[in-house]
Tab-separated table of C-alpha atoms in Angstrom:
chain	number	residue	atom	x	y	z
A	1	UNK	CA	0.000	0.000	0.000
A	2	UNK	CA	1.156	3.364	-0.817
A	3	UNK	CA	1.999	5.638	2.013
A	4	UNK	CA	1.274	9.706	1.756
A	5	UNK	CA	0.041	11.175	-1.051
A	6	UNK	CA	1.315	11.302	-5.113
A	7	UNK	CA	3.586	13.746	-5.971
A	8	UNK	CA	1.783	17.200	-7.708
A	9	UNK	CA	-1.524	15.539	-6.576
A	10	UNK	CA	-2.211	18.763	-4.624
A	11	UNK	CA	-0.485	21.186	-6.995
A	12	UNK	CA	-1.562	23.528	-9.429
A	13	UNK	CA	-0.711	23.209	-13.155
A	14	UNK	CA	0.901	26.539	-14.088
A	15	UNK	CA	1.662	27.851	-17.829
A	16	UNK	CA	4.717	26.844	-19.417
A	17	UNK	CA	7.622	29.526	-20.192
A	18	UNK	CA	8.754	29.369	-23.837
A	19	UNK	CA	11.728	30.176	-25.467
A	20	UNK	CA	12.095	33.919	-25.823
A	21	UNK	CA	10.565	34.426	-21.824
A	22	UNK	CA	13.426	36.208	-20.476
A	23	UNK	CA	13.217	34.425	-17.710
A	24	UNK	CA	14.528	31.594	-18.676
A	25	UNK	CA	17.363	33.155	-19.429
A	26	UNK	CA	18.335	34.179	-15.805
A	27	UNK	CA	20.309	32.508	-12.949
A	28	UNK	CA	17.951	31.375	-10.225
A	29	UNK	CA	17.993	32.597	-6.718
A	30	UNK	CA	18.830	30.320	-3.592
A	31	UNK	CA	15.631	29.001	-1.962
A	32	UNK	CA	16.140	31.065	1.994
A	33	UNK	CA	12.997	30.034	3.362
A	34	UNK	CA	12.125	26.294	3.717
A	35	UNK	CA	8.614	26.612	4.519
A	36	UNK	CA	5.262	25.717	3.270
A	37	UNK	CA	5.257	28.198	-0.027
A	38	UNK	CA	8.499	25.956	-1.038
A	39	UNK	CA	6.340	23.051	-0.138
A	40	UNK	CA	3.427	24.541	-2.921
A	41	UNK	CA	5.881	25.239	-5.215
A	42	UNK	CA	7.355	21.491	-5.240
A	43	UNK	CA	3.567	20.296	-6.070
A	44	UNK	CA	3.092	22.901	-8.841
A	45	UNK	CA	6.085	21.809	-9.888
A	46	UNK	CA	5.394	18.001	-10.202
A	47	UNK	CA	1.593	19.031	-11.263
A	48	UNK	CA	3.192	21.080	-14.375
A	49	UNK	CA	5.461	18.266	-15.230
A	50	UNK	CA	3.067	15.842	-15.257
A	51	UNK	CA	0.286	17.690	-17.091
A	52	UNK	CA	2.859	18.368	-20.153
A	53	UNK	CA	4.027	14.863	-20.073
A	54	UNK	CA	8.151	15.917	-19.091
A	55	UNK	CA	10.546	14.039	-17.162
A	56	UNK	CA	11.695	16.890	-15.418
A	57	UNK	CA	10.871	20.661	-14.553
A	58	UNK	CA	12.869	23.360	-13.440
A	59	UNK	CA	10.660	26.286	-11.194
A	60	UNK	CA	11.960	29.376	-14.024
A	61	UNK	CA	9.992	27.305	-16.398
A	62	UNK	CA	6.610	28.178	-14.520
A	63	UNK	CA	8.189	31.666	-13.708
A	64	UNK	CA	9.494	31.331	-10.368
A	65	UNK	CA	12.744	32.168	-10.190
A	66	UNK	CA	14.166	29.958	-7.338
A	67	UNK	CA	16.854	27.256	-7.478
A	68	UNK	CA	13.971	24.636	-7.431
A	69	UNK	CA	13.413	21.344	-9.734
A	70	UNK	CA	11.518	17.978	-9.967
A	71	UNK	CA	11.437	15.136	-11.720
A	72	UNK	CA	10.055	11.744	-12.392
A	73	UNK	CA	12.585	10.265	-14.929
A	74	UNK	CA	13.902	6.921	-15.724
A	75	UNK	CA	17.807	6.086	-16.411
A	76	UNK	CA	19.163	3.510	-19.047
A	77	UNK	CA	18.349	0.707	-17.186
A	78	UNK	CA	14.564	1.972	-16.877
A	79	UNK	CA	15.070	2.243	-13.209
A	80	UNK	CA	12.480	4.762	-12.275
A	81	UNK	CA	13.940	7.970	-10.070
A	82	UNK	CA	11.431	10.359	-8.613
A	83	UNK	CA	12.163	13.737	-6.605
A	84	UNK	CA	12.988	17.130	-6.116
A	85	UNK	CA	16.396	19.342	-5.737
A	86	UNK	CA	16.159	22.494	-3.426
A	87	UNK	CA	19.748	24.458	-4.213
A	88	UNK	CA	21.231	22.505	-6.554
A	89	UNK	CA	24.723	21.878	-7.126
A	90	UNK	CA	26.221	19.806	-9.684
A	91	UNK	CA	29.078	18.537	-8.311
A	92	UNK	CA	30.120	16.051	-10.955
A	93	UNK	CA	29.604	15.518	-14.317
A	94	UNK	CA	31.693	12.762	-16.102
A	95	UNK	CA	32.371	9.666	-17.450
A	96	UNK	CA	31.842	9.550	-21.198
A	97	UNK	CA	30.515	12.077	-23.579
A	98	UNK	CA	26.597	10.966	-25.642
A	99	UNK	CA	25.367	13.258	-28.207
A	100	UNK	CA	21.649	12.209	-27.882
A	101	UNK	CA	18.006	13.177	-28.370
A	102	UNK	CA	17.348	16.397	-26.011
A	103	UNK	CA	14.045	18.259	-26.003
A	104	UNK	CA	12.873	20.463	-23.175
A	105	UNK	CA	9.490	21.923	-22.601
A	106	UNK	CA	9.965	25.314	-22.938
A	107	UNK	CA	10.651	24.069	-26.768
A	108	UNK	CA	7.909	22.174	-27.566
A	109	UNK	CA	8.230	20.396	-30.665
A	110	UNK	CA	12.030	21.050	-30.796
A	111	UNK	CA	14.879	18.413	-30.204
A	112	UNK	CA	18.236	18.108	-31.045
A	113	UNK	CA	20.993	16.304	-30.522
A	114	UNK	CA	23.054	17.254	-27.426
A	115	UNK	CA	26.515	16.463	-25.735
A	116	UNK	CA	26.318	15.607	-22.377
A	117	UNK	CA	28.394	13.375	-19.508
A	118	UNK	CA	26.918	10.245	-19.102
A	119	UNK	CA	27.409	10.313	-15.050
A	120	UNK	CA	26.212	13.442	-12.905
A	121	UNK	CA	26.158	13.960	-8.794
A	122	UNK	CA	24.022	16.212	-7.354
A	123	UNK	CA	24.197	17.765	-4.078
A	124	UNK	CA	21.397	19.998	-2.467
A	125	UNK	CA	18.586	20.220	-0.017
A	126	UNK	CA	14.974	18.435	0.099
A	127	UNK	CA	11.843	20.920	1.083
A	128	UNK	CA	12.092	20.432	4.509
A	129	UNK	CA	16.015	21.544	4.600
A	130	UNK	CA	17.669	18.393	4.835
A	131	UNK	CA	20.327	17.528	2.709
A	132	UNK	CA	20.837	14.995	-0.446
A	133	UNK	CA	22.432	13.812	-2.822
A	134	UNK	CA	21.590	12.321	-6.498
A	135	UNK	CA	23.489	10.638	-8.667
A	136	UNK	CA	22.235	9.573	-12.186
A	137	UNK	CA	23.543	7.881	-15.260
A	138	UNK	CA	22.469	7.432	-18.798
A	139	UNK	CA	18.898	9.524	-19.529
A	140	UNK	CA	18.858	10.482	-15.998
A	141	UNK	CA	22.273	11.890	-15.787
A	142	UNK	CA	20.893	14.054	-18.802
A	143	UNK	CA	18.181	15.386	-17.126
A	144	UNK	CA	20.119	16.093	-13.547
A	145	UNK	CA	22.310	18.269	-15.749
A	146	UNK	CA	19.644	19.755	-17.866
A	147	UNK	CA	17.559	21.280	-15.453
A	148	UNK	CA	21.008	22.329	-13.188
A	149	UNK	CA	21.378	24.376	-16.816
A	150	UNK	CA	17.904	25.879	-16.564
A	151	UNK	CA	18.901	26.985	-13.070
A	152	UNK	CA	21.994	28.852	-13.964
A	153	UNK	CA	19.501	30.633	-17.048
A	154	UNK	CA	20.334	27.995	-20.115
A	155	UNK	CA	18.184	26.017	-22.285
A	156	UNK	CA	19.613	23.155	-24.160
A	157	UNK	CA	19.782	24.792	-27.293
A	158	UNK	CA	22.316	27.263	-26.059
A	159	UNK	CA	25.426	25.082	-26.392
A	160	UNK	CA	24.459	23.898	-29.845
A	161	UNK	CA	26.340	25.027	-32.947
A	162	UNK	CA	26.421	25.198	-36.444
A	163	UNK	CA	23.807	23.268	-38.139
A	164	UNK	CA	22.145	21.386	-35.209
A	165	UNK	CA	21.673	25.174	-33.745
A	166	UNK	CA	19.886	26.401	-37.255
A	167	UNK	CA	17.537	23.622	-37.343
A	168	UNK	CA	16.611	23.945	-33.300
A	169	UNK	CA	16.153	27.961	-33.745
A	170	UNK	CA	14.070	27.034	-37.060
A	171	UNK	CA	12.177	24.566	-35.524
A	172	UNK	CA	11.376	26.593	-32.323
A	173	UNK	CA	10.319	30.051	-34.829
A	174	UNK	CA	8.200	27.302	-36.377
A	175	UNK	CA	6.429	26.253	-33.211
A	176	UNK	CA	6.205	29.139	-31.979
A	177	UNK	CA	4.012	30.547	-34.537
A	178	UNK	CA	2.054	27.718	-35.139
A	179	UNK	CA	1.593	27.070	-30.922
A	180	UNK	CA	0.236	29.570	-28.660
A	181	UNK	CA	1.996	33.027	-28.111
A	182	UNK	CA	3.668	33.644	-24.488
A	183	UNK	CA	7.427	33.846	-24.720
């Protein structure tokens, strides 16, 4: 029997920032108070993610701009990892290099291929204050390091170049006017 209740089963679904929202484009600030608006903000946080099918959600996607994330995201081995990251660190990113599949869902519609360390440690707080650490491989190493990026203000398509960057800024113009307006 499951004990307490499901993750973003009390939260809020909040609109999605899209590329071009400056504020996804700006470093985070440190969560001070840990406190029951933190504890809100987790739900929303899961709610969102869940409601736009993503494996992971950083709070300056939904327009809060603390150092806050979630996610619900398997790794490789389709081991299942579920949580949340108060004042993230990333402490470690290594082992091999995978240029694979990235999307995000500020970019809806867009992916491209992206570099990224196929190991990743993460050290920060839970909700209540109390400190953790993650560490992911394979898919979920790429999303621990993804949403660290949205933290510090990046998106994905940032560190792309040449013609994987054309086709990501072409796809996302052509989403964008297609989708609904709001970044």
């Amino acid at each position: 029997m499951r004990q307490g209740t499901i993750p973003g089963s009390t939260g809020t679904v909040h609109p999605m920032r899209l590329l071009g929202d400056p504020s996804l484009h700006e470093s985070c600030r440190e969560v001070t108070a840990f406190d029951s608006q933190l504890a809100l903000l987790v739900e929303d946080l899961f709610a969102t993610m869940y409601a736009a099918e993503g494996v992971g959600l950083a709070a300056n996607q939904i327009g809060v701009p603390l150092r806050v994330f979630v996610y619900d995201c398997p790794d490789d081995e389709d081991i299942r990892h579920l949580g949340h990251v108060v004042n993230p660190r990333l402490v470690r990113a290594d082992g091999v290099t995978i240029t694979g599949s990235e999307s995000c869902l500020s970019l809806p519609g867009v992916h491209a291929g992206t570099t990224r360390h196929d190991e990743a440690v993460i050290e920060g707080f839970d909700r209540h204050g109390e400190p953790l650490r993650v560490e992911g491989t394979g898919f979920f190493a790429r999303c621990l390091q993804h949403e660290c990026d949205h933290l510090d203000g990046r998106v994905f398509t940032d560190g792309l170049t040449g013609l994987r960057r054309r086709r990501a800024r072409w796809a996302a113009r052509r989403v964008g006017k297609a989708g609904p307006s709001g970044g």
